[in-house]
């Protein structure tokens, strides 16, 4: 079938995927949700025509947004995920035995329902007894919780529309207050090729609020440019000081003790952004 989905990554660049089936379309008060089956990457979740995740490459993003931070902390018990309604981050957080409760705060119930129906291998953790799902605005939730979470994961869409506020200094300040004394947060922070001003601004903001800011990288083939950044703000523990020998053996396909270490090795064009 010659049916194609095109994401306009910016005005001058697209990624196109051949579609074999449209599984879901819905317009919610927040966005348009689609799940399509693609020939190259399998089932794919789209929000407002932006690729969020695919069954073929989701492991890279979901393992990296969770395990790097969780393995930096000695005993993470309470974890908050903002966004991430597909459930991939929840599934990964649940691999940590120390975690007693993972709270997902997603603004759009439709995302959770579409993922449960069409992306069961990603959403499977959402029904776990240790998982709590709250439909609410993450910005509000963080404001209303102080000294509560050991780790906060900002698993958001691009900084346009509903997610815009999740990239601002005011939000990072509230995240700081919602974290326990030794807590840390990790956010997905877009492409080091195409979002350079955004990334330097975020690093600056996080540095002005947290004692330490760290940037790390992973390769997600369906995101613009492939190479993707994650930003961590941490109150006490430095992810670069973690002893790789002390990282537990985990069931992962991208993350490993070596990757934990090397994901902080930045090529000069990325290092420039954190200077
Ligand atoms: N969050 C989306 C990251 C941004 C992708 N951007 C893009 N394709 N233009 C992923 C959510 C997965 N839980």
mmCIF file of C-alpha atoms and ligand atoms in Angstrom:
data_model
loop_
_atom_site.group_PDB
_atom_site.id
_atom_site.type_symbol
_atom_site.label_atom_id
_atom_site.label_comp_id
_atom_site.label_asym_id
_atom_site.label_seq_id
_atom_site.Cartn_x
_atom_site.Cartn_y
_atom_site.Cartn_z
ATOM 1 C CA UNK A 1 0.000 0.000 0.000
ATOM 2 C CA UNK A 2 1.347 3.414 -0.874
ATOM 3 C CA UNK A 3 0.039 5.263 2.170
ATOM 4 C CA UNK A 4 2.581 7.446 3.954
ATOM 5 C CA UNK A 5 2.732 9.385 7.188
ATOM 6 C CA UNK A 6 4.892 12.491 7.134
ATOM 7 C CA UNK A 7 6.111 14.310 10.214
ATOM 8 C CA UNK A 8 7.285 17.843 9.601
ATOM 9 C CA UNK A 9 10.252 17.822 11.959
ATOM 10 C CA UNK A 10 10.657 21.463 11.062
ATOM 11 C CA UNK A 11 9.667 23.619 8.090
ATOM 12 C CA UNK A 12 12.450 22.195 5.961
ATOM 13 C CA UNK A 13 12.720 18.598 7.036
ATOM 14 C CA UNK A 14 10.404 15.601 7.166
ATOM 15 C CA UNK A 15 10.475 11.948 8.161
ATOM 16 C CA UNK A 16 8.150 9.645 6.230
ATOM 17 C CA UNK A 17 6.917 6.181 7.123
ATOM 18 C CA UNK A 18 4.921 3.801 4.997
ATOM 19 C CA UNK A 19 1.705 2.875 6.779
ATOM 20 C CA UNK A 20 0.141 -0.567 6.579
ATOM 21 C CA UNK A 21 -2.830 0.164 8.847
ATOM 22 C CA UNK A 22 -4.471 2.950 10.817
ATOM 23 C CA UNK A 23 -5.464 1.536 14.187
ATOM 24 C CA UNK A 24 -6.730 4.554 16.077
ATOM 25 C CA UNK A 25 -7.761 8.143 15.516
ATOM 26 C CA UNK A 26 -9.209 10.430 18.149
ATOM 27 C CA UNK A 27 -9.397 14.142 18.798
ATOM 28 C CA UNK A 28 -9.331 14.922 22.505
ATOM 29 C CA UNK A 29 -9.558 18.349 24.172
ATOM 30 C CA UNK A 30 -5.739 18.336 24.201
ATOM 31 C CA UNK A 31 -4.604 16.873 20.907
ATOM 32 C CA UNK A 32 -5.104 14.441 18.065
ATOM 33 C CA UNK A 33 -4.104 10.891 18.956
ATOM 34 C CA UNK A 34 -3.253 8.319 16.298
ATOM 35 C CA UNK A 35 -1.847 4.829 16.378
ATOM 36 C CA UNK A 36 -0.687 3.553 13.000
ATOM 37 C CA UNK A 37 1.103 0.411 11.945
ATOM 38 C CA UNK A 38 4.230 1.229 9.956
ATOM 39 C CA UNK A 39 6.194 -1.157 7.779
ATOM 40 C CA UNK A 40 9.569 -0.024 9.154
ATOM 41 C CA UNK A 41 8.976 0.513 12.867
ATOM 42 C CA UNK A 42 5.779 -1.388 13.637
ATOM 43 C CA UNK A 43 3.020 0.288 15.628
ATOM 44 C CA UNK A 44 3.613 3.980 16.214
ATOM 45 C CA UNK A 45 1.968 6.531 18.508
ATOM 46 C CA UNK A 46 1.422 10.009 17.053
ATOM 47 C CA UNK A 47 0.256 13.079 18.962
ATOM 48 C CA UNK A 48 -0.644 16.034 16.773
ATOM 49 C CA UNK A 49 1.257 14.356 13.906
ATOM 50 C CA UNK A 50 4.458 14.071 15.943
ATOM 51 C CA UNK A 51 6.056 10.646 16.441
ATOM 52 C CA UNK A 52 6.084 9.795 20.140
ATOM 53 C CA UNK A 53 7.170 6.202 20.181
ATOM 54 C CA UNK A 54 7.254 3.032 18.119
ATOM 55 C CA UNK A 55 7.392 -0.595 19.174
ATOM 56 C CA UNK A 56 10.723 -0.971 17.332
ATOM 57 C CA UNK A 57 12.752 1.771 19.025
ATOM 58 C CA UNK A 58 10.851 2.744 22.193
ATOM 59 C CA UNK A 59 13.255 0.743 24.361
ATOM 60 C CA UNK A 60 16.087 3.207 23.747
ATOM 61 C CA UNK A 61 14.184 6.231 25.000
ATOM 62 C CA UNK A 62 12.325 4.530 27.844
ATOM 63 C CA UNK A 63 15.393 2.746 29.215
ATOM 64 C CA UNK A 64 17.505 5.886 29.076
ATOM 65 C CA UNK A 65 14.977 8.294 30.575
ATOM 66 C CA UNK A 66 14.568 5.954 33.586
ATOM 67 C CA UNK A 67 17.611 3.773 34.395
ATOM 68 C CA UNK A 68 20.345 6.405 34.192
ATOM 69 C CA UNK A 69 18.656 8.383 36.958
ATOM 70 C CA UNK A 70 17.401 5.441 39.006
ATOM 71 C CA UNK A 71 20.830 3.798 39.079
ATOM 72 C CA UNK A 72 22.359 7.094 40.221
ATOM 73 C CA UNK A 73 20.288 6.965 43.421
ATOM 74 C CA UNK A 74 21.155 4.463 46.170
ATOM 75 C CA UNK A 75 17.573 3.593 47.128
ATOM 76 C CA UNK A 76 14.853 5.207 44.978
ATOM 77 C CA UNK A 77 11.430 4.454 46.461
ATOM 78 C CA UNK A 78 8.990 6.970 45.030
ATOM 79 C CA UNK A 79 9.065 7.980 41.390
ATOM 80 C CA UNK A 80 6.908 10.478 39.521
ATOM 81 C CA UNK A 81 6.466 10.467 35.751
ATOM 82 C CA UNK A 82 4.974 13.525 34.101
ATOM 83 C CA UNK A 83 3.408 12.719 30.730
ATOM 84 C CA UNK A 84 4.449 9.328 29.430
ATOM 85 C CA UNK A 85 0.853 8.126 29.046
ATOM 86 C CA UNK A 86 1.996 5.309 26.747
ATOM 87 C CA UNK A 87 3.406 3.637 29.887
ATOM 88 C CA UNK A 88 6.904 2.822 28.566
ATOM 89 C CA UNK A 89 8.644 4.700 31.371
ATOM 90 C CA UNK A 90 6.433 3.077 34.016
ATOM 91 C CA UNK A 91 7.340 -0.362 32.669
ATOM 92 C CA UNK A 92 11.061 0.433 33.010
ATOM 93 C CA UNK A 93 10.796 2.042 36.480
ATOM 94 C CA UNK A 94 9.047 -1.100 37.731
ATOM 95 C CA UNK A 95 12.200 -3.104 36.941
ATOM 96 C CA UNK A 96 13.741 -1.503 40.059
ATOM 97 C CA UNK A 97 12.946 -3.555 43.165
ATOM 98 C CA UNK A 98 13.530 -0.614 45.540
ATOM 99 C CA UNK A 99 10.695 1.370 43.931
ATOM 100 C CA UNK A 100 7.594 1.139 46.107
ATOM 101 C CA UNK A 101 5.363 3.358 44.029
ATOM 102 C CA UNK A 102 5.522 4.972 40.599
ATOM 103 C CA UNK A 103 3.008 7.736 39.982
ATOM 104 C CA UNK A 104 2.163 8.692 36.405
ATOM 105 C CA UNK A 105 0.527 12.080 35.899
ATOM 106 C CA UNK A 106 -0.784 12.340 32.354
ATOM 107 C CA UNK A 107 -2.952 15.208 31.203
ATOM 108 C CA UNK A 108 -4.776 13.288 28.475
ATOM 109 C CA UNK A 109 -6.630 10.094 29.418
ATOM 110 C CA UNK A 110 -6.961 9.319 25.705
ATOM 111 C CA UNK A 111 -3.238 8.575 25.399
ATOM 112 C CA UNK A 112 -3.384 5.981 28.160
ATOM 113 C CA UNK A 113 -6.447 4.316 26.694
ATOM 114 C CA UNK A 114 -5.047 4.216 23.156
ATOM 115 C CA UNK A 115 -1.769 2.743 24.445
ATOM 116 C CA UNK A 116 -3.542 0.116 26.542
ATOM 117 C CA UNK A 117 -5.523 -0.958 23.512
ATOM 118 C CA UNK A 118 -2.931 -0.807 20.753
ATOM 119 C CA UNK A 119 0.499 -0.823 22.421
ATOM 120 C CA UNK A 120 0.211 -3.498 25.133
ATOM 121 C CA UNK A 121 3.948 -4.282 25.177
ATOM 122 C CA UNK A 122 4.636 -0.625 26.079
ATOM 123 C CA UNK A 123 1.691 0.063 28.390
ATOM 124 C CA UNK A 124 1.875 -3.251 30.286
ATOM 125 C CA UNK A 125 3.138 -1.680 33.543
ATOM 126 C CA UNK A 126 0.172 0.663 33.939
ATOM 127 C CA UNK A 127 -1.931 -1.995 35.681
ATOM 128 C CA UNK A 128 0.834 -3.034 38.090
ATOM 129 C CA UNK A 129 -0.077 -2.719 41.790
ATOM 130 C CA UNK A 130 2.952 -0.440 42.324
ATOM 131 C CA UNK A 131 1.761 1.942 39.568
ATOM 132 C CA UNK A 132 -0.633 4.795 40.243
ATOM 133 C CA UNK A 133 -2.183 6.664 37.317
ATOM 134 C CA UNK A 134 -3.482 10.190 37.816
ATOM 135 C CA UNK A 135 -5.164 12.202 35.061
ATOM 136 C CA UNK A 136 -4.070 15.749 35.761
ATOM 137 C CA UNK A 137 -1.805 18.558 34.716
ATOM 138 C CA UNK A 138 1.770 17.655 35.679
ATOM 139 C CA UNK A 139 2.647 21.290 36.344
ATOM 140 C CA UNK A 140 -0.141 21.506 38.901
ATOM 141 C CA UNK A 141 0.715 18.147 40.464
ATOM 142 C CA UNK A 142 4.331 19.136 40.989
ATOM 143 C CA UNK A 143 3.287 22.449 42.552
ATOM 144 C CA UNK A 144 1.036 20.616 45.010
ATOM 145 C CA UNK A 145 3.706 18.136 46.200
ATOM 146 C CA UNK A 146 6.706 19.061 48.315
ATOM 147 C CA UNK A 147 9.601 16.817 49.329
ATOM 148 C CA UNK A 148 7.772 13.754 47.991
ATOM 149 C CA UNK A 149 9.595 12.052 45.130
ATOM 150 C CA UNK A 150 13.100 10.569 44.888
ATOM 151 C CA UNK A 151 13.039 10.893 41.112
ATOM 152 C CA UNK A 152 10.889 12.853 38.693
ATOM 153 C CA UNK A 153 10.844 11.908 35.018
ATOM 154 C CA UNK A 154 9.582 14.429 32.492
ATOM 155 C CA UNK A 155 8.461 12.215 29.608
ATOM 156 C CA UNK A 156 6.901 14.947 27.508
ATOM 157 C CA UNK A 157 6.140 15.793 23.927
ATOM 158 C CA UNK A 158 7.948 18.608 22.100
ATOM 159 C CA UNK A 159 7.873 22.070 23.725
ATOM 160 C CA UNK A 160 4.784 23.245 21.849
ATOM 161 C CA UNK A 161 1.138 22.966 22.909
ATOM 162 C CA UNK A 162 0.331 21.208 26.201
ATOM 163 C CA UNK A 163 4.007 20.434 27.011
ATOM 164 C CA UNK A 164 5.428 23.941 26.659
ATOM 165 C CA UNK A 165 5.345 24.703 30.388
ATOM 166 C CA UNK A 166 7.341 21.532 31.110
ATOM 167 C CA UNK A 167 10.453 23.169 29.658
ATOM 168 C CA UNK A 168 10.391 26.359 31.767
ATOM 169 C CA UNK A 169 12.475 27.503 34.743
ATOM 170 C CA UNK A 170 9.364 27.937 36.920
ATOM 171 C CA UNK A 171 8.518 24.277 36.408
ATOM 172 C CA UNK A 172 12.070 23.150 37.247
ATOM 173 C CA UNK A 173 11.860 25.132 40.494
ATOM 174 C CA UNK A 174 8.661 23.304 41.440
ATOM 175 C CA UNK A 175 10.331 20.014 40.472
ATOM 176 C CA UNK A 176 13.191 20.870 42.846
ATOM 177 C CA UNK A 177 10.732 21.399 45.698
ATOM 178 C CA UNK A 178 8.758 18.241 44.895
ATOM 179 C CA UNK A 179 11.935 16.143 45.146
ATOM 180 C CA UNK A 180 13.285 14.681 48.374
ATOM 181 C CA UNK A 181 16.526 16.028 49.832
ATOM 182 C CA UNK A 182 18.775 13.885 47.617
ATOM 183 C CA UNK A 183 16.424 13.580 44.634
ATOM 184 C CA UNK A 184 17.001 14.110 40.945
ATOM 185 C CA UNK A 185 14.989 14.657 37.792
ATOM 186 C CA UNK A 186 15.475 13.639 34.175
ATOM 187 C CA UNK A 187 13.706 15.264 31.233
ATOM 188 C CA UNK A 188 13.758 14.529 27.522
ATOM 189 C CA UNK A 189 15.274 17.655 25.974
ATOM 190 C CA UNK A 190 15.132 17.244 22.201
ATOM 191 C CA UNK A 191 17.758 17.240 19.447
ATOM 192 C CA UNK A 192 21.296 18.608 19.784
ATOM 193 C CA UNK A 193 21.180 19.419 16.050
ATOM 194 C CA UNK A 194 17.845 21.175 15.827
ATOM 195 C CA UNK A 195 17.088 22.505 19.322
ATOM 196 C CA UNK A 196 20.395 24.041 20.305
ATOM 197 C CA UNK A 197 19.091 27.248 21.877
ATOM 198 C CA UNK A 198 16.490 25.314 23.841
ATOM 199 C CA UNK A 199 19.077 22.897 25.249
ATOM 200 C CA UNK A 200 21.548 25.603 26.348
ATOM 201 C CA UNK A 201 18.717 27.544 27.935
ATOM 202 C CA UNK A 202 17.497 24.471 29.830
ATOM 203 C CA UNK A 203 21.003 23.608 31.069
ATOM 204 C CA UNK A 204 21.401 27.204 32.274
ATOM 205 C CA UNK A 205 18.054 27.136 34.067
ATOM 206 C CA UNK A 206 18.701 23.757 35.696
ATOM 207 C CA UNK A 207 22.163 24.880 36.819
ATOM 208 C CA UNK A 208 20.699 27.961 38.445
ATOM 209 C CA UNK A 209 18.265 25.800 40.463
ATOM 210 C CA UNK A 210 20.105 22.503 41.151
ATOM 211 C CA UNK A 211 23.662 22.050 42.448
ATOM 212 C CA UNK A 212 24.394 19.907 39.379
ATOM 213 C CA UNK A 213 23.098 19.667 35.806
ATOM 214 C CA UNK A 214 24.075 16.860 33.446
ATOM 215 C CA UNK A 215 23.326 16.198 29.779
ATOM 216 C CA UNK A 216 23.375 12.720 28.260
ATOM 217 C CA UNK A 217 22.670 11.209 24.851
ATOM 218 C CA UNK A 218 20.958 8.288 23.180
ATOM 219 C CA UNK A 219 20.029 7.326 19.641
ATOM 220 C CA UNK A 220 16.334 7.228 18.814
ATOM 221 C CA UNK A 221 15.965 6.634 15.053
ATOM 222 C CA UNK A 222 12.420 7.995 14.766
ATOM 223 C CA UNK A 223 13.169 11.363 16.418
ATOM 224 C CA UNK A 224 14.524 14.341 14.457
ATOM 225 C CA UNK A 225 18.207 13.765 13.743
ATOM 226 C CA UNK A 226 18.242 10.480 15.654
ATOM 227 C CA UNK A 227 20.612 11.711 18.348
ATOM 228 C CA UNK A 228 18.606 12.778 21.392
ATOM 229 C CA UNK A 229 19.362 14.598 24.647
ATOM 230 C CA UNK A 230 18.223 14.082 28.207
ATOM 231 C CA UNK A 231 18.877 16.602 30.951
ATOM 232 C CA UNK A 232 19.313 15.718 34.607
ATOM 233 C CA UNK A 233 19.159 18.065 37.567
ATOM 234 C CA UNK A 234 20.445 16.420 40.732
ATOM 235 C CA UNK A 235 20.663 17.562 44.348
ATOM 236 C CA UNK A 236 23.399 15.236 45.610
ATOM 237 C CA UNK A 237 24.359 12.224 43.506
ATOM 238 C CA UNK A 238 26.391 12.642 40.338
ATOM 239 C CA UNK A 239 25.425 10.164 37.586
ATOM 240 C CA UNK A 240 28.974 10.393 36.229
ATOM 241 C CA UNK A 241 30.394 9.116 39.530
ATOM 242 C CA UNK A 242 28.315 5.927 39.613
ATOM 243 C CA UNK A 243 30.473 2.796 39.870
ATOM 244 C CA UNK A 244 29.528 0.713 36.810
ATOM 245 C CA UNK A 245 30.405 -2.442 38.752
ATOM 246 C CA UNK A 246 27.667 -1.621 41.254
ATOM 247 C CA UNK A 247 24.884 -1.337 38.673
ATOM 248 C CA UNK A 248 22.596 -4.369 38.929
ATOM 249 C CA UNK A 249 22.198 -6.651 35.929
ATOM 250 C CA UNK A 250 19.002 -5.575 34.225
ATOM 251 C CA UNK A 251 16.807 -6.819 31.449
ATOM 252 C CA UNK A 252 17.540 -4.005 28.967
ATOM 253 C CA UNK A 253 18.461 -3.703 25.281
ATOM 254 C CA UNK A 254 20.102 -0.276 25.122
ATOM 255 C CA UNK A 255 21.020 0.693 28.678
ATOM 256 C CA UNK A 256 23.979 -1.089 30.288
ATOM 257 C CA UNK A 257 26.642 -0.118 32.841
ATOM 258 C CA UNK A 258 28.938 0.895 29.944
ATOM 259 C CA UNK A 259 26.212 2.960 28.291
ATOM 260 C CA UNK A 260 25.462 4.617 31.641
ATOM 261 C CA UNK A 261 29.016 5.936 31.610
ATOM 262 C CA UNK A 262 29.451 6.672 27.917
ATOM 263 C CA UNK A 263 26.121 8.449 27.454
ATOM 264 C CA UNK A 264 27.696 11.414 29.280
ATOM 265 C CA UNK A 265 30.591 11.578 26.807
ATOM 266 C CA UNK A 266 29.571 14.487 24.629
ATOM 267 C CA UNK A 267 30.908 15.284 21.165
ATOM 268 C CA UNK A 268 32.357 18.817 21.042
ATOM 269 C CA UNK A 269 29.324 20.236 19.187
ATOM 270 C CA UNK A 270 27.121 19.077 22.070
ATOM 271 C CA UNK A 271 29.598 20.012 24.804
ATOM 272 C CA UNK A 272 29.341 23.585 23.535
ATOM 273 C CA UNK A 273 25.740 23.617 24.661
ATOM 274 C CA UNK A 274 26.573 22.913 28.293
ATOM 275 C CA UNK A 275 29.515 25.345 28.650
HETATM 276 N N1 LIG B 1 8.123 11.868 23.959
HETATM 277 C C1 LIG B 1 8.373 12.496 22.712
HETATM 278 C C2 LIG B 1 9.735 12.996 22.512
HETATM 279 C C3 LIG B 1 9.753 14.002 21.435
HETATM 280 C C4 LIG B 1 9.671 13.447 20.035
HETATM 281 N N2 LIG B 1 9.735 14.501 19.076
HETATM 282 C C5 LIG B 1 9.536 14.368 17.780
HETATM 283 N N3 LIG B 1 9.335 13.184 17.269
HETATM 284 N N4 LIG B 1 9.531 15.413 17.026
HETATM 285 C C6 LIG B 1 8.007 10.485 23.885
HETATM 286 C C7 LIG B 1 7.020 9.906 24.781
HETATM 287 C C8 LIG B 1 7.292 8.464 24.917
HETATM 288 N N5 LIG B 1 6.890 7.972 26.173
#
